[in-house]
Amino acid sequence: MTQLNTPYPSTAYLTGFLRERGFQAYQVDLALTLVLRLLTPACLSQVQLLALAMPEANRSASVNAFLDHFPRYEQTVLPTLAFLQGRDATLCHRIAGRGFLPEGPRFASLDAFDDDSGDALGWAFGALGQQDRARHLATLYLNDIADVLRDAVDPRFEFVRYGESLASSQSHFDA
């Protein structure tokens, strides 16, 4: 995986090239497909079981927050993805109001910017940046989940550059 919000451009070029030559070709972003499969209530339930099986002393702050607020993660993951994909703008104010999403360790970074106004993000988004504010908070939420996936499932997991060394170290891709 590279960046989820910026698909790798060569697949579009290759798809266009093949179609120009008369081949039936489809473009698929496998990184996005993987993440969308991971970020479902069913998959989060499996992650919860793996996290619960960990010795308590080995659980990170991310894993503990996930377990403490699991029902909210399970209920909010699909609506949050729909919001980020532009399929449900109605969640903007609920997410931006900071009462909709469970807030794990990634949200602690907001405290560094808290002034006495009570709006830790006011300096960055002002009164007009509700959409951007909500996207930022939703991204922190997804990063909290990514931290849980890394800590409880696969230590190589990241939304950016997941398993990069696996792909770059292959001398050939024969079956």
PDB file of C-alpha atoms in Angstrom, residues 26-137:
ATOM      1  CA  TYR A  26     -10.514  -3.294 -15.223  1.00  0.00           C
ATOM      2  CA  GLN A  27      -8.694  -1.096 -12.774  1.00  0.00           C
ATOM      3  CA  VAL A  28      -8.734  -2.163  -9.141  1.00  0.00           C
ATOM      4  CA  ASP A  29      -6.968  -0.492  -6.231  1.00  0.00           C
ATOM      5  CA  LEU A  30      -6.018  -3.501  -4.132  1.00  0.00           C
ATOM      6  CA  ALA A  31      -4.793  -1.380  -1.222  1.00  0.00           C
ATOM      7  CA  LEU A  32      -8.155   0.347  -0.953  1.00  0.00           C
ATOM      8  CA  THR A  33      -9.964  -2.969  -1.393  1.00  0.00           C
ATOM      9  CA  LEU A  34      -7.944  -4.472   1.462  1.00  0.00           C
ATOM     10  CA  VAL A  35      -8.586  -1.552   3.800  1.00  0.00           C
ATOM     11  CA  LEU A  36     -12.312  -1.508   3.035  1.00  0.00           C
ATOM     12  CA  ARG A  37     -12.471  -5.216   3.894  1.00  0.00           C
ATOM     13  CA  LEU A  38     -10.564  -4.658   7.128  1.00  0.00           C
ATOM     14  CA  LEU A  39     -12.745  -1.734   8.179  1.00  0.00           C
ATOM     15  CA  THR A  40     -16.023  -3.591   8.584  1.00  0.00           C
ATOM     16  CA  PRO A  41     -17.898  -4.518  11.747  1.00  0.00           C
ATOM     17  CA  ALA A  42     -17.244  -8.223  11.058  1.00  0.00           C
ATOM     18  CA  CYS A  43     -13.500  -7.747  10.703  1.00  0.00           C
ATOM     19  CA  LEU A  44     -13.347  -5.450  13.729  1.00  0.00           C
ATOM     20  CA  SER A  45     -15.072  -8.215  15.716  1.00  0.00           C
ATOM     21  CA  GLN A  46     -12.282 -10.604  14.722  1.00  0.00           C
ATOM     22  CA  VAL A  47      -9.702  -7.993  15.713  1.00  0.00           C
ATOM     23  CA  GLN A  48     -11.474  -7.629  19.055  1.00  0.00           C
ATOM     24  CA  LEU A  49     -11.124 -11.376  19.673  1.00  0.00           C
ATOM     25  CA  LEU A  50      -7.405 -11.255  18.873  1.00  0.00           C
ATOM     26  CA  ALA A  51      -6.960  -8.246  21.138  1.00  0.00           C
ATOM     27  CA  LEU A  52      -8.835  -9.927  23.988  1.00  0.00           C
ATOM     28  CA  ALA A  53      -6.566 -12.971  23.605  1.00  0.00           C
ATOM     29  CA  MET A  54      -3.492 -10.809  24.220  1.00  0.00           C
ATOM     30  CA  PRO A  55      -2.095 -10.759  27.754  1.00  0.00           C
ATOM     31  CA  GLU A  56      -3.275  -7.535  29.383  1.00  0.00           C
ATOM     32  CA  ALA A  57       0.295  -6.497  30.116  1.00  0.00           C
ATOM     33  CA  ASN A  58       1.089  -6.597  26.375  1.00  0.00           C
ATOM     34  CA  ARG A  59      -1.845  -4.439  25.277  1.00  0.00           C
ATOM     35  CA  SER A  60      -0.986  -0.984  23.985  1.00  0.00           C
ATOM     36  CA  ALA A  61      -2.986   2.131  24.807  1.00  0.00           C
ATOM     37  CA  SER A  62      -4.557   1.829  21.346  1.00  0.00           C
ATOM     38  CA  VAL A  63      -5.684  -1.745  21.971  1.00  0.00           C
ATOM     39  CA  ASN A  64      -7.083  -0.852  25.408  1.00  0.00           C
ATOM     40  CA  ALA A  65      -9.013   2.127  24.015  1.00  0.00           C
ATOM     41  CA  PHE A  66     -10.362  -0.059  21.193  1.00  0.00           C
ATOM     42  CA  LEU A  67     -11.532  -2.735  23.622  1.00  0.00           C
ATOM     43  CA  ASP A  68     -13.028  -0.172  26.015  1.00  0.00           C
ATOM     44  CA  HIS A  69     -15.033   1.473  23.235  1.00  0.00           C
ATOM     45  CA  PHE A  70     -15.515  -1.476  20.886  1.00  0.00           C
ATOM     46  CA  PRO A  71     -19.310  -1.121  20.446  1.00  0.00           C
ATOM     47  CA  ARG A  72     -18.819   2.467  19.258  1.00  0.00           C
ATOM     48  CA  TYR A  73     -16.044   1.451  16.846  1.00  0.00           C
ATOM     49  CA  GLU A  74     -18.287  -1.274  15.466  1.00  0.00           C
ATOM     50  CA  GLN A  75     -21.211   1.154  15.027  1.00  0.00           C
ATOM     51  CA  THR A  76     -19.232   4.038  13.540  1.00  0.00           C
ATOM     52  CA  VAL A  77     -16.769   2.416  11.137  1.00  0.00           C
ATOM     53  CA  LEU A  78     -19.075   2.101   8.106  1.00  0.00           C
ATOM     54  CA  PRO A  79     -20.725   5.533   8.492  1.00  0.00           C
ATOM     55  CA  THR A  80     -17.285   7.118   8.896  1.00  0.00           C
ATOM     56  CA  LEU A  81     -16.028   5.456   5.718  1.00  0.00           C
ATOM     57  CA  ALA A  82     -19.161   6.614   3.891  1.00  0.00           C
ATOM     58  CA  PHE A  83     -18.462  10.168   5.058  1.00  0.00           C
ATOM     59  CA  LEU A  84     -14.817  10.030   3.943  1.00  0.00           C
ATOM     60  CA  GLN A  85     -15.852   8.597   0.568  1.00  0.00           C
ATOM     61  CA  GLY A  86     -18.264  11.490   0.054  1.00  0.00           C
ATOM     62  CA  ARG A  87     -21.334   9.261   0.260  1.00  0.00           C
ATOM     63  CA  ASP A  88     -22.750  10.762   3.496  1.00  0.00           C
ATOM     64  CA  ALA A  89     -22.054  14.442   4.120  1.00  0.00           C
ATOM     65  CA  THR A  90     -24.713  14.510   6.847  1.00  0.00           C
ATOM     66  CA  LEU A  91     -22.182  13.173   9.358  1.00  0.00           C
ATOM     67  CA  CYS A  92     -19.955  16.227   9.039  1.00  0.00           C
ATOM     68  CA  HIS A  93     -21.311  18.106  12.057  1.00  0.00           C
ATOM     69  CA  ARG A  94     -21.626  14.999  14.225  1.00  0.00           C
ATOM     70  CA  ILE A  95     -18.007  14.037  13.601  1.00  0.00           C
ATOM     71  CA  ALA A  96     -16.730  17.620  13.913  1.00  0.00           C
ATOM     72  CA  GLY A  97     -18.617  18.002  17.222  1.00  0.00           C
ATOM     73  CA  ARG A  98     -16.411  15.264  18.710  1.00  0.00           C
ATOM     74  CA  GLY A  99     -19.233  13.251  20.234  1.00  0.00           C
ATOM     75  CA  PHE A 100     -19.785  10.702  17.472  1.00  0.00           C
ATOM     76  CA  LEU A 101     -16.441   8.901  17.164  1.00  0.00           C
ATOM     77  CA  PRO A 102     -14.623   7.083  19.936  1.00  0.00           C
ATOM     78  CA  GLU A 103     -11.375   8.930  20.575  1.00  0.00           C
ATOM     79  CA  GLY A 104      -8.293   6.804  21.097  1.00  0.00           C
ATOM     80  CA  PRO A 105      -4.655   7.811  21.615  1.00  0.00           C
ATOM     81  CA  ARG A 106      -4.332   9.543  18.230  1.00  0.00           C
ATOM     82  CA  PHE A 107      -6.719  12.238  19.483  1.00  0.00           C
ATOM     83  CA  ALA A 108      -4.304  13.158  22.285  1.00  0.00           C
ATOM     84  CA  SER A 109      -2.363  15.224  19.749  1.00  0.00           C
ATOM     85  CA  LEU A 110      -5.282  17.663  19.715  1.00  0.00           C
ATOM     86  CA  ASP A 111      -4.635  18.576  23.338  1.00  0.00           C
ATOM     87  CA  ALA A 112      -1.317  20.154  22.374  1.00  0.00           C
ATOM     88  CA  PHE A 113      -3.204  22.874  20.492  1.00  0.00           C
ATOM     89  CA  ASP A 114      -5.955  23.458  23.022  1.00  0.00           C
ATOM     90  CA  ASP A 115      -6.177  27.093  24.005  1.00  0.00           C
ATOM     91  CA  ASP A 116      -8.626  28.550  26.472  1.00  0.00           C
ATOM     92  CA  SER A 117     -11.332  28.841  23.804  1.00  0.00           C
ATOM     93  CA  GLY A 118     -12.367  25.200  24.218  1.00  0.00           C
ATOM     94  CA  ASP A 119     -11.733  24.524  20.521  1.00  0.00           C
ATOM     95  CA  ALA A 120      -8.458  22.673  20.043  1.00  0.00           C
ATOM     96  CA  LEU A 121      -8.875  22.757  16.263  1.00  0.00           C
ATOM     97  CA  GLY A 122     -10.049  26.349  15.906  1.00  0.00           C
ATOM     98  CA  TRP A 123      -6.583  27.566  14.898  1.00  0.00           C
ATOM     99  CA  ALA A 124      -6.465  25.072  12.035  1.00  0.00           C
ATOM    100  CA  PHE A 125      -9.999  25.103  10.689  1.00  0.00           C
ATOM    101  CA  GLY A 126     -11.723  28.206  12.051  1.00  0.00           C
ATOM    102  CA  ALA A 127     -15.466  28.573  11.883  1.00  0.00           C
ATOM    103  CA  LEU A 128     -15.748  27.702   8.187  1.00  0.00           C
ATOM    104  CA  GLY A 129     -13.758  24.483   8.033  1.00  0.00           C
ATOM    105  CA  GLN A 130     -16.302  21.974   9.369  1.00  0.00           C
ATOM    106  CA  GLN A 131     -15.834  19.543   6.491  1.00  0.00           C
ATOM    107  CA  ASP A 132     -12.046  19.596   6.807  1.00  0.00           C
ATOM    108  CA  ARG A 133     -12.260  19.371  10.596  1.00  0.00           C
ATOM    109  CA  ALA A 134     -14.520  16.311  10.345  1.00  0.00           C
ATOM    110  CA  ARG A 135     -12.197  14.688   7.791  1.00  0.00           C
ATOM    111  CA  HIS A 136      -9.235  15.290  10.092  1.00  0.00           C
ATOM    112  CA  LEU A 137     -11.029  13.743  13.073  1.00  0.00           C
TER     113      LEU A 137
END
